CSV table of C-alpha atoms and ligand atoms in Angstrom, one decimal:
chain,number,residue,atom,x,y,z
A,15,MET,CA,22.2,18.1,1.1
A,16,ARG,CA,21.0,17.5,4.6
A,17,VAL,CA,17.5,15.7,4.3
A,18,VAL,CA,15.1,15.3,7.2
A,19,ILE,CA,12.3,12.9,6.8
A,20,ALA,CA,9.1,12.5,9.1
A,21,GLY,CA,8.0,8.9,9.2
A,22,ALA,CA,10.0,5.6,9.1
A,23,GLY,CA,7.3,3.7,7.2
A,24,LEU,CA,8.0,2.0,3.9
A,25,SER,CA,7.9,5.3,2.0
A,26,GLY,CA,10.1,7.3,4.3
A,27,LEU,CA,12.6,4.3,4.6
A,28,MET,CA,12.8,4.0,0.8
A,29,ALA,CA,13.3,7.8,0.4
A,30,GLY,CA,16.0,7.8,3.1
A,31,ALA,CA,17.8,4.8,1.7
A,32,LEU,CA,17.9,6.1,-1.9
A,33,LEU,CA,18.9,9.6,-0.9
A,34,ALA,CA,21.7,8.4,1.5
A,35,ARG,CA,23.0,6.3,-1.3
A,36,GLN,CA,23.4,9.3,-3.4
A,37,GLY,CA,25.6,10.8,-0.7
A,38,HIS,CA,23.1,13.0,1.1
A,39,SER,CA,23.1,13.2,4.8
A,40,VAL,CA,19.7,11.7,6.0
A,41,THR,CA,17.9,11.9,9.3
A,42,ILE,CA,14.5,10.1,9.8
A,43,ALA,CA,12.2,10.9,12.8
A,44,ASP,CA,9.4,8.7,13.9
A,45,LYS,CA,7.0,9.0,16.8
A,46,ALA,CA,7.5,5.3,17.6
A,47,GLN,CA,10.0,4.5,20.4
A,48,ILE,CA,11.0,1.4,18.8
A,49,LEU,CA,10.7,1.0,15.2
A,50,ARG,CA,9.2,-2.2,13.8
A,51,PRO,CA,7.1,-3.3,10.8
A,52,LEU,CA,3.3,-3.2,11.0
A,53,GLY,CA,0.8,-5.6,9.5
A,54,ALA,CA,1.2,-9.0,7.8
A,55,GLY,CA,1.9,-8.9,4.1
A,56,LEU,CA,1.6,-6.9,1.0
A,57,LEU,CA,1.7,-7.4,-2.8
A,58,LEU,CA,4.3,-5.3,-4.6
A,59,GLN,CA,3.8,-4.4,-8.2
A,60,PRO,CA,6.6,-4.5,-10.9
A,61,PRO,CA,7.1,-0.7,-10.7
A,62,GLY,CA,7.7,-1.0,-7.0
A,63,MET,CA,10.0,-4.1,-7.5
A,64,ALA,CA,11.9,-1.9,-10.0
A,65,VAL,CA,12.8,0.6,-7.1
A,66,LEU,CA,13.9,-2.4,-4.9
A,67,HIS,CA,16.0,-3.5,-7.9
A,68,ARG,CA,17.6,0.0,-8.1
A,69,LEU,CA,18.4,-0.3,-4.2
A,70,GLY,CA,20.0,-3.7,-4.9
A,71,VAL,CA,17.7,-5.6,-2.7
A,72,LEU,CA,15.2,-7.2,-5.2
A,73,ASP,CA,16.7,-10.6,-5.7
A,74,GLY,CA,17.1,-11.3,-2.0
A,75,LEU,CA,13.5,-10.2,-1.4
A,76,THR,CA,12.2,-12.3,-4.4
A,77,GLU,CA,13.9,-15.4,-2.8
A,78,LYS,CA,12.1,-14.7,0.5
A,79,GLY,CA,8.6,-13.8,-1.0
A,80,ARG,CA,6.2,-15.5,-3.4
A,81,ARG,CA,5.8,-14.7,-7.1
A,82,ILE,CA,2.2,-13.9,-7.5
A,83,THR,CA,1.1,-14.6,-11.0
A,84,SER,CA,-2.6,-13.6,-10.8
A,85,LEU,CA,-5.5,-12.4,-8.7
A,86,PHE,CA,-8.6,-14.6,-8.7
A,87,ALA,CA,-11.8,-13.6,-6.8
A,88,THR,CA,-15.0,-15.4,-6.5
A,89,THR,CA,-18.3,-15.1,-4.5
A,90,THR,CA,-19.0,-17.4,-1.7
A,91,ARG,CA,-21.0,-19.6,-4.1
A,92,GLY,CA,-17.9,-19.9,-6.3
A,93,ARG,CA,-19.0,-17.5,-9.1
A,94,PRO,CA,-15.8,-15.9,-10.7
A,95,LEU,CA,-15.5,-12.0,-10.2
A,96,LEU,CA,-12.0,-11.3,-11.1
A,97,ASP,CA,-9.3,-13.2,-12.9
A,98,VAL,CA,-6.4,-10.9,-13.7
A,99,ARG,CA,-3.1,-12.5,-14.8
A,100,TYR,CA,0.1,-10.6,-15.0
A,101,SER,CA,1.2,-12.8,-17.9
A,102,THR,CA,-1.4,-11.0,-20.2
A,103,LEU,CA,0.8,-7.9,-19.9
A,104,LYS,CA,4.1,-9.7,-20.4
A,105,PRO,CA,4.9,-13.4,-20.3
A,106,GLY,CA,6.5,-14.4,-17.0
A,107,LEU,CA,5.5,-11.1,-15.3
A,108,PHE,CA,4.5,-11.3,-11.6
A,109,GLY,CA,3.8,-9.3,-8.5
A,110,LEU,CA,5.7,-10.0,-5.4
A,111,GLY,CA,4.0,-11.2,-2.2
A,112,LEU,CA,6.1,-10.1,0.7
A,113,ALA,CA,5.9,-10.4,4.5
A,114,ARG,CA,6.1,-6.8,5.7
A,115,ALA,CA,8.8,-7.8,8.1
A,116,ASP,CA,11.1,-9.0,5.3
A,117,LEU,CA,10.4,-5.8,3.3
A,118,TRP,CA,10.9,-3.6,6.4
A,119,GLN,CA,14.1,-5.3,7.5
A,120,SER,CA,15.6,-5.1,4.1
A,121,LEU,CA,14.9,-1.2,3.9
A,122,ILE,CA,16.1,-0.7,7.5
A,123,ASP,CA,19.4,-2.5,6.6
A,124,SER,CA,19.8,-0.3,3.5
A,125,CYS,CA,19.2,2.8,5.6
A,126,HIS,CA,21.8,1.7,8.2
A,127,SER,CA,24.5,0.6,5.7
A,128,ASN,CA,24.2,4.0,3.8
A,129,GLY,CA,24.5,6.0,7.1
A,130,VAL,CA,20.9,7.2,7.7
A,131,SER,CA,20.4,8.3,11.3
A,132,PHE,CA,17.2,8.0,13.3
A,133,VAL,CA,15.4,10.0,15.9
A,134,THR,CA,12.7,7.8,17.5
A,135,GLY,CA,10.1,8.4,20.3
A,136,GLN,CA,9.2,11.8,19.4
A,137,ALA,CA,6.2,12.9,17.2
A,138,VAL,CA,6.9,15.6,14.6
A,139,THR,CA,4.3,18.4,15.1
A,140,GLN,CA,5.1,20.7,12.4
A,141,VAL,CA,6.6,21.1,9.0
A,142,HIS,CA,8.3,24.4,8.6
A,143,ASP,CA,8.7,25.3,4.9
A,144,HIS,CA,11.3,28.1,4.8
A,145,ALA,CA,13.4,28.9,1.6
A,146,GLU,CA,16.5,29.2,3.8
A,147,GLN,CA,16.2,26.5,6.5
A,148,PRO,CA,13.2,24.2,6.3
A,149,ALA,CA,12.8,22.0,9.5
A,150,LEU,CA,10.6,19.5,11.2
A,151,GLU,CA,9.4,20.6,14.7
A,152,LEU,CA,9.4,17.7,17.3
A,153,ALA,CA,7.0,17.3,20.3
A,154,ASP,CA,9.7,18.6,22.8
A,155,GLY,CA,9.9,21.9,20.8
A,156,SER,CA,13.3,21.1,19.2
A,157,ARG,CA,13.8,21.5,15.5
A,158,LEU,CA,15.4,19.2,13.0
A,159,SER,CA,16.5,21.5,10.1
A,160,GLY,CA,18.0,20.5,6.7
A,161,ASP,CA,18.1,21.6,3.1
A,162,LEU,CA,15.1,19.5,2.2
A,163,VAL,CA,12.2,18.2,4.3
A,164,ILE,CA,10.2,15.1,3.4
A,165,ASP,CA,6.9,14.4,5.1
A,166,ALA,CA,6.2,10.6,4.8
A,167,SER,CA,4.0,10.3,8.0
A,168,GLY,CA,1.3,8.0,6.4
A,169,CYS,CA,-2.4,8.3,5.8
A,170,HIS,CA,-3.3,8.9,9.5
A,171,SER,CA,-0.7,11.7,9.7
A,172,ARG,CA,-1.5,14.7,12.1
A,173,LEU,CA,0.7,16.8,9.8
A,174,ARG,CA,-2.0,17.1,7.3
A,175,ASP,CA,-2.8,20.7,8.5
A,176,CYS,CA,0.6,21.6,7.1
A,177,TRP,CA,-0.6,20.9,3.6
A,178,SER,CA,-3.7,22.0,1.6
A,179,ALA,CA,-5.5,18.6,1.6
A,180,ALA,CA,-8.4,18.4,-0.8
A,181,GLN,CA,-9.7,15.1,0.8
A,182,ASP,CA,-9.0,13.4,4.1
A,183,ARG,CA,-11.7,10.8,4.9
A,184,LEU,CA,-11.6,7.7,7.0
A,185,TYR,CA,-13.2,4.7,5.2
A,186,PRO,CA,-15.9,3.2,7.3
A,187,TRP,CA,-14.5,-0.3,6.5
A,188,GLY,CA,-11.1,-1.7,7.4
A,189,CYS,CA,-9.9,-5.1,8.1
A,190,LEU,CA,-8.5,-7.7,10.6
A,191,TRP,CA,-5.4,-9.2,9.3
A,192,THR,CA,-2.7,-11.7,10.3
A,193,SER,CA,-0.4,-14.2,8.8
A,194,LEU,CA,-1.2,-18.0,8.5
A,195,VAL,CA,0.5,-21.3,7.7
A,196,LEU,CA,-0.7,-22.8,4.4
A,197,PRO,CA,-1.3,-26.4,3.9
A,198,ASP,CA,0.8,-28.1,1.4
A,199,ARG,CA,-1.3,-28.1,-1.7
A,200,TRP,CA,-2.5,-24.5,-1.4
A,201,PRO,CA,-1.5,-22.6,-4.6
A,202,ASP,CA,1.3,-20.3,-3.6
A,203,ASP,CA,1.3,-18.0,-6.6
A,204,VAL,CA,-2.3,-16.6,-6.6
A,205,LEU,CA,-3.9,-13.9,-4.6
A,206,LEU,CA,-7.2,-15.5,-3.7
A,207,GLN,CA,-10.4,-13.4,-2.6
A,208,ARG,CA,-13.8,-14.6,-1.6
A,209,CYS,CA,-16.5,-12.0,-1.4
A,210,HIS,CA,-20.0,-12.2,0.2
A,211,GLY,CA,-21.9,-9.2,-0.9
A,212,THR,CA,-20.1,-6.1,-0.1
A,213,ARG,CA,-20.0,-6.7,3.6
A,214,SER,CA,-17.5,-9.5,3.9
A,215,MET,CA,-14.3,-10.2,1.9
A,216,LEU,CA,-11.6,-12.6,2.7
A,217,GLY,CA,-8.2,-12.8,1.1
A,218,ILE,CA,-5.1,-15.0,1.1
A,219,LEU,CA,-1.9,-13.6,-0.3
A,220,PRO,CA,1.1,-16.0,-0.1
A,221,ILE,CA,4.1,-14.1,1.2
A,222,GLN,CA,6.7,-16.6,2.1
A,223,PRO,CA,7.0,-20.3,1.4
A,224,GLY,CA,4.2,-22.0,3.2
A,225,ARG,CA,2.9,-18.7,4.6
A,226,ALA,CA,0.2,-16.1,3.6
A,227,ALA,CA,-1.2,-12.9,4.7
A,228,PHE,CA,-4.9,-13.4,5.5
A,229,TYR,CA,-7.4,-10.4,5.8
A,230,TRP,CA,-11.1,-10.1,6.6
A,231,SER,CA,-12.9,-7.0,5.9
A,232,VAL,CA,-14.9,-5.5,8.7
A,233,ARG,CA,-16.7,-2.2,9.5
A,234,ASN,CA,-14.4,-0.2,11.8
A,235,ASP,CA,-17.4,0.4,14.2
A,236,ARG,CA,-18.1,-3.3,14.3
A,237,VAL,CA,-14.7,-4.6,15.5
A,238,ALA,CA,-15.7,-4.4,19.2
A,239,SER,CA,-19.0,-6.4,18.8
A,240,VAL,CA,-17.3,-9.0,16.6
A,241,LYS,CA,-14.8,-9.4,19.4
A,242,GLU,CA,-17.5,-9.5,22.0
A,243,ALA,CA,-19.2,-12.4,20.2
A,244,GLY,CA,-16.1,-14.5,20.7
A,245,ILE,CA,-13.4,-16.0,18.5
A,246,ASP,CA,-15.4,-19.3,18.0
A,247,ALA,CA,-18.2,-17.3,16.4
A,248,TRP,CA,-15.7,-15.4,14.2
A,249,ARG,CA,-14.1,-18.7,13.1
A,250,ARG,CA,-17.4,-20.3,12.2
A,251,ALA,CA,-18.2,-17.2,10.1
A,252,ILE,CA,-15.0,-17.6,8.2
A,253,GLN,CA,-15.6,-21.3,7.7
A,254,ARG,CA,-19.1,-20.5,6.4
A,255,GLN,CA,-17.8,-18.2,3.8
A,256,TRP,CA,-14.8,-20.3,2.8
A,257,PRO,CA,-14.8,-23.8,4.2
A,258,GLU,CA,-11.0,-24.7,3.4
A,259,LEU,CA,-10.0,-21.8,5.7
A,260,GLY,CA,-11.7,-23.5,8.7
A,261,PRO,CA,-8.6,-25.5,9.7
A,262,LEU,CA,-6.3,-22.5,9.0
A,263,VAL,CA,-8.0,-20.1,11.4
A,264,GLU,CA,-8.5,-22.7,14.0
A,265,PHE,CA,-5.5,-21.5,16.1
A,266,VAL,CA,-5.9,-17.8,15.2
A,267,GLY,CA,-6.7,-15.8,18.4
A,268,TRP,CA,-7.7,-12.1,18.8
A,269,ASP,CA,-4.1,-11.2,19.8
A,270,ASP,CA,-2.9,-12.4,16.3
A,271,LEU,CA,-5.5,-10.3,14.5
A,272,GLU,CA,-4.5,-6.7,13.9
A,273,HIS,CA,-7.1,-4.1,13.0
A,274,ALA,CA,-6.1,-1.9,10.1
A,275,SER,CA,-8.2,1.2,8.9
A,276,TYR,CA,-7.5,3.3,5.9
A,277,ARG,CA,-8.1,6.7,4.6
A,278,ASP,CA,-8.9,8.5,1.3
A,279,VAL,CA,-6.2,11.2,1.3
A,280,TRP,CA,-5.3,13.6,-1.5
A,281,VAL,CA,-3.0,16.6,-1.0
A,282,ARG,CA,-3.7,19.3,-3.7
A,283,LYS,CA,-0.2,20.8,-3.8
A,284,PRO,CA,2.1,18.3,-2.1
A,285,TYR,CA,5.3,20.4,-2.1
A,286,GLY,CA,6.5,23.9,-1.0
A,287,GLN,CA,9.8,25.7,-1.4
A,288,ARG,CA,11.8,23.0,0.3
A,289,CYS,CA,9.2,20.6,1.7
A,290,VAL,CA,7.5,17.7,0.1
A,291,VAL,CA,4.9,15.2,1.2
A,292,ILE,CA,5.1,11.6,-0.3
A,293,GLY,CA,3.5,8.2,0.1
A,294,ASP,CA,0.2,7.6,2.0
A,295,ALA,CA,0.4,11.1,3.7
A,296,CYS,CA,0.0,12.6,0.2
A,297,HIS,CA,-2.3,10.1,-1.5
A,298,GLY,CA,-3.8,7.4,0.8
A,299,THR,CA,-6.3,4.9,-0.8
A,300,SER,CA,-8.0,1.8,0.3
A,301,PRO,CA,-5.8,-1.2,-0.3
A,302,GLN,CA,-8.3,-2.7,-2.8
A,303,LEU,CA,-5.8,-2.2,-5.8
A,304,GLY,CA,-2.6,-3.2,-3.9
A,305,GLN,CA,-0.7,0.0,-4.9
A,306,GLY,CA,0.1,2.1,-1.7
A,307,THR,CA,3.6,0.7,-1.3
A,308,THR,CA,4.5,0.6,-5.1
A,309,GLN,CA,3.3,4.3,-5.3
A,310,GLY,CA,5.2,5.4,-2.3
A,311,PHE,CA,8.4,3.8,-3.6
A,312,ARG,CA,7.9,5.5,-6.9
A,313,ASP,CA,7.5,8.8,-5.2
A,314,ALA,CA,10.8,8.3,-3.5
A,315,ALA,CA,12.6,7.2,-6.7
A,316,THR,CA,11.2,10.1,-8.9
A,317,LEU,CA,12.2,12.5,-6.1
A,318,VAL,CA,15.8,11.3,-6.2
A,319,ASP,CA,15.9,11.5,-10.0
A,320,CYS,CA,14.4,15.1,-10.1
A,321,LEU,CA,16.9,16.2,-7.5
A,322,GLU,CA,19.7,14.7,-9.4
A,323,ALA,CA,18.6,16.1,-12.7
A,324,VAL,CA,18.6,19.7,-11.4
A,325,GLY,CA,21.9,19.7,-9.4
A,326,GLY,CA,19.9,19.3,-6.0
A,327,ASP,CA,17.8,22.5,-6.1
A,328,PRO,CA,14.6,21.6,-4.4
A,329,ALA,CA,12.8,24.8,-5.8
A,330,VAL,CA,13.1,23.3,-9.4
A,331,ALA,CA,13.0,19.6,-8.5
A,332,LEU,CA,9.8,19.5,-6.4
A,333,PRO,CA,7.4,21.0,-9.0
A,334,GLU,CA,8.9,18.7,-11.7
A,335,TRP,CA,8.5,15.7,-9.3
A,336,TRP,CA,4.8,16.4,-8.9
A,337,ARG,CA,4.3,17.0,-12.7
A,338,ILE,CA,5.7,13.6,-13.2
A,339,ARG,CA,3.9,11.8,-10.4
A,340,ARG,CA,0.5,13.5,-10.5
A,341,SER,CA,-1.4,11.6,-13.3
A,342,ALA,CA,-0.6,8.1,-12.2
A,343,LEU,CA,-1.5,9.0,-8.6
A,344,SER,CA,-4.8,10.7,-9.7
A,345,TYR,CA,-5.7,7.6,-11.7
A,346,TYR,CA,-5.2,5.2,-8.7
A,347,ARG,CA,-7.0,7.7,-6.4
A,348,ASP,CA,-10.1,7.6,-8.9
A,349,ALA,CA,-10.0,4.0,-9.5
A,350,SER,CA,-9.7,3.1,-5.9
A,351,ARG,CA,-12.8,5.5,-5.0
A,352,LEU,CA,-14.7,3.7,-7.7
A,353,LEU,CA,-13.9,0.2,-6.8
A,354,THR,CA,-13.8,0.3,-3.0
A,355,PRO,CA,-17.6,0.4,-2.5
A,356,LEU,CA,-18.0,-2.6,-4.8
A,357,PHE,CA,-16.1,-4.7,-2.2
A,358,GLN,CA,-16.4,-2.9,1.1
A,359,SER,CA,-19.5,-0.9,1.7
A,360,ASP,CA,-23.0,-1.2,3.2
A,361,TRP,CA,-24.5,-0.9,-0.4
A,362,SER,CA,-25.3,-4.5,-1.0
A,363,GLY,CA,-27.1,-3.7,-4.4
A,364,LEU,CA,-23.8,-2.9,-5.8
A,365,ALA,CA,-22.7,-6.6,-5.1
A,366,VAL,CA,-25.6,-7.9,-7.3
A,367,LEU,CA,-24.5,-5.8,-10.2
A,368,ARG,CA,-20.8,-6.7,-9.6
A,369,ASP,CA,-21.5,-10.5,-9.4
A,370,LEU,CA,-23.6,-10.2,-12.6
A,371,PHE,CA,-21.5,-8.0,-14.7
A,372,ALA,CA,-17.8,-8.3,-13.6
A,373,ILE,CA,-16.7,-11.2,-15.7
A,374,PRO,CA,-18.8,-10.3,-18.8
A,375,ALA,CA,-17.3,-6.7,-18.6
A,376,SER,CA,-13.8,-8.1,-18.4
A,377,HIS,CA,-14.4,-9.6,-22.0
A,378,LEU,CA,-15.2,-6.2,-23.5
A,379,PRO,CA,-12.4,-4.7,-25.7
A,380,GLY,CA,-9.9,-2.9,-23.6
A,381,VAL,CA,-11.2,-3.8,-20.2
A,382,GLY,CA,-9.0,-6.8,-19.6
A,383,ARG,CA,-6.1,-4.7,-20.5
A,384,LEU,CA,-7.2,-1.8,-18.2
A,385,ALA,CA,-7.5,-4.4,-15.4
A,386,VAL,CA,-4.1,-6.0,-15.6
A,387,GLU,CA,-2.4,-2.7,-16.1
A,388,SER,CA,-4.2,-1.2,-13.1
A,389,LEU,CA,-3.1,-4.2,-11.0
A,390,ALA,CA,0.4,-4.1,-12.3
A,391,GLY,CA,0.7,-0.4,-11.4
A,392,THR,CA,1.4,0.9,-15.0
A,393,ARG,CA,-1.8,3.0,-15.5
A,394,THR,CA,-1.2,6.8,-15.7
A,395,GLY,CA,-4.9,7.5,-16.5
A,396,PHE,CA,-8.2,5.9,-17.8
A,397,PHE,CA,-7.0,6.3,-21.4
A,398,SER,CA,-3.2,6.0,-20.8
A,399,SER,CA,-0.5,3.7,-19.4
A,400,GLU,CA,3.3,3.6,-19.4
A,401,LYS,CA,5.9,0.9,-20.1
A,402,LEU,CA,7.1,-1.5,-17.6
A,403,PRO,CA,10.3,-0.2,-16.1
A,404,PRO,CA,13.6,-1.9,-16.1
A,405,PRO,CA,14.3,-4.8,-15.2
A,406,PHE,CA,11.0,-5.9,-16.5
A,407,CYS,CA,10.9,-4.2,-19.9
A,408,ASP,CA,12.7,-5.8,-23.0
B,528,LIG,C1,-4.8,-4.0,5.2
B,528,LIG,C2,-3.8,-3.3,4.3
B,528,LIG,C3,-3.4,-4.1,3.1
B,528,LIG,C4,-2.5,-3.3,2.3
B,528,LIG,N1,-2.0,-4.2,1.2
B,528,LIG,C5,-1.2,-3.5,0.3
B,528,LIG,C6,-0.7,-4.2,-0.8
B,528,LIG,O1,-1.0,-5.3,-0.9
B,528,LIG,N2,0.1,-3.6,-1.6
B,528,LIG,C7,0.5,-2.3,-1.4
B,528,LIG,O2,1.4,-1.7,-2.2
B,528,LIG,N3,0.1,-1.5,-0.4
B,528,LIG,C8,-0.8,-2.1,0.6
B,528,LIG,N4,-1.3,-1.5,1.6
B,528,LIG,C9,-1.0,0.0,1.6
B,528,LIG,C10,0.5,0.1,2.3
B,528,LIG,O3,0.6,-0.4,3.5
B,528,LIG,C11,0.7,1.6,2.4
B,528,LIG,O4,0.5,2.3,1.2
B,528,LIG,C12,2.1,1.9,2.9
B,528,LIG,O5,2.5,1.3,4.0
B,528,LIG,C13,2.3,3.3,3.1
B,528,LIG,O6,3.6,3.6,3.5
B,528,LIG,P1,3.9,5.1,4.2
B,528,LIG,O7,5.5,4.9,4.6
B,528,LIG,O8,3.6,6.1,3.2
B,528,LIG,O9,3.1,5.3,5.4
B,528,LIG,P2,3.0,4.4,6.7
B,528,LIG,O10,3.4,3.0,6.5
B,528,LIG,O11,1.7,4.7,7.5
B,528,LIG,O12,4.2,5.0,7.7
B,528,LIG,C14,4.0,6.3,8.4
B,528,LIG,C15,5.2,6.3,9.4
B,528,LIG,O13,5.2,7.6,10.0
B,528,LIG,C16,5.2,7.6,11.4
B,528,LIG,N5,4.5,8.8,11.9
B,528,LIG,C17,3.2,9.1,11.6
B,528,LIG,N6,2.9,10.3,12.1
B,528,LIG,C18,4.1,10.8,12.7
B,528,LIG,C19,4.4,12.0,13.3
B,528,LIG,N7,3.6,13.0,13.5
B,528,LIG,N8,5.8,12.1,13.7
B,528,LIG,C20,6.6,11.2,13.4
B,528,LIG,N9,6.3,10.0,12.9
B,528,LIG,C21,5.0,9.9,12.4
B,528,LIG,C22,4.5,6.3,11.6
B,528,LIG,O14,4.8,5.8,13.0
B,528,LIG,C23,4.9,5.4,10.6
B,528,LIG,O15,6.1,4.7,10.9
B,528,LIG,C24,-2.1,-2.1,2.5
B,528,LIG,C25,-2.6,-1.3,3.6
B,528,LIG,C26,-3.4,-2.0,4.5
B,528,LIG,C27,-3.8,-1.2,5.7
């Protein structure tokens, strides 16, 4: 098949690499003139790592990244809020902390070595879903046509009008993030978070030997005033909330800190006759549960499996793809909508409840398991989960 993809983000690159490896001819179009990774780091869950394994790049990336064994969050006063350990699901299990640049480079290399071609510097303006010749329309009016069209244009996509979106809302809160050098004795296998009410959350995720992604949550409409107050005031605020971070942010300047915003996106019917929308463009969430990339990778891998199972007929493969993906994606959408206000919102009262009840609630029967499965990316619903995929299952 000739496959054309809108968006060279992590989901589009993964779909492109997997499809090209199957022998399809793949072209990816991105609006960026020069393709490059965006952001500091991310935590990949075992089902996402399984897709990297399938592509043959997991071992190399595991060497570059850090094995994260648990998520540990406290209040500024040191009261524990979350203590979720992968090993409670399976001894030795871990999530993978990765620098975005490392993951991106590995996917770009896979695309190049499998013959994917790129069209850059032109936004896609329309997705045309024709039974005979589906196509992407580019800003200059030209068309890229194929046998299958994939929209992987991310949560801020302007192509949303091409789909019947049930939800498309910008979260009022985003974050400033960068990567930092870690001191020698910092634990390099734990994602650490520190929350002050619901208005300030700091996180440190180890992503390379001696390096971590750092994020600080902030209301999108306050970024300008924070910057106006000056970098020293910002550094002091970080130090007040988490004194050990003081020396780490001492040399961070505004140029190092990137502002990220996120959307709550849900496309009701994310496929047509020969077109499909995957990744954040289909199901964007806040990054609270660390699932976006893993779910985008799973979209791509399931799509390839469905196409292969039916001999490449999109009209049959696409509804089946959505039947398989829908339950897990609905769960992560709902869980993310429930949890996000507890960690990033103006509703301070929620923090009081969270701080009082989070740890006692985690001891209730089934809740600990729900938490670790939700983090590990294996939940398919509030009452259902799936097995770990190879190579993590016995
Ligand atoms: C602060 C933060 C922390 C996160 N942490 C994690 C984490 O720990 N774990 C995790 O799994 N996920 C995390 N995520 C989520 C994760 O980054 C996303 O889920 C993932 O990057 C989505 O990939 P995507 O390819 O679907 O979309 P994107 O990465 O947004 O890529 C979309 C691509 O499409 C291109 N594009 C957009 N519109 C057009 C157009 N009209 N024409 C052509 N090209 C277009 C863009 O240039 C871009 O290259 C985090 C996100 C944020 C913001």
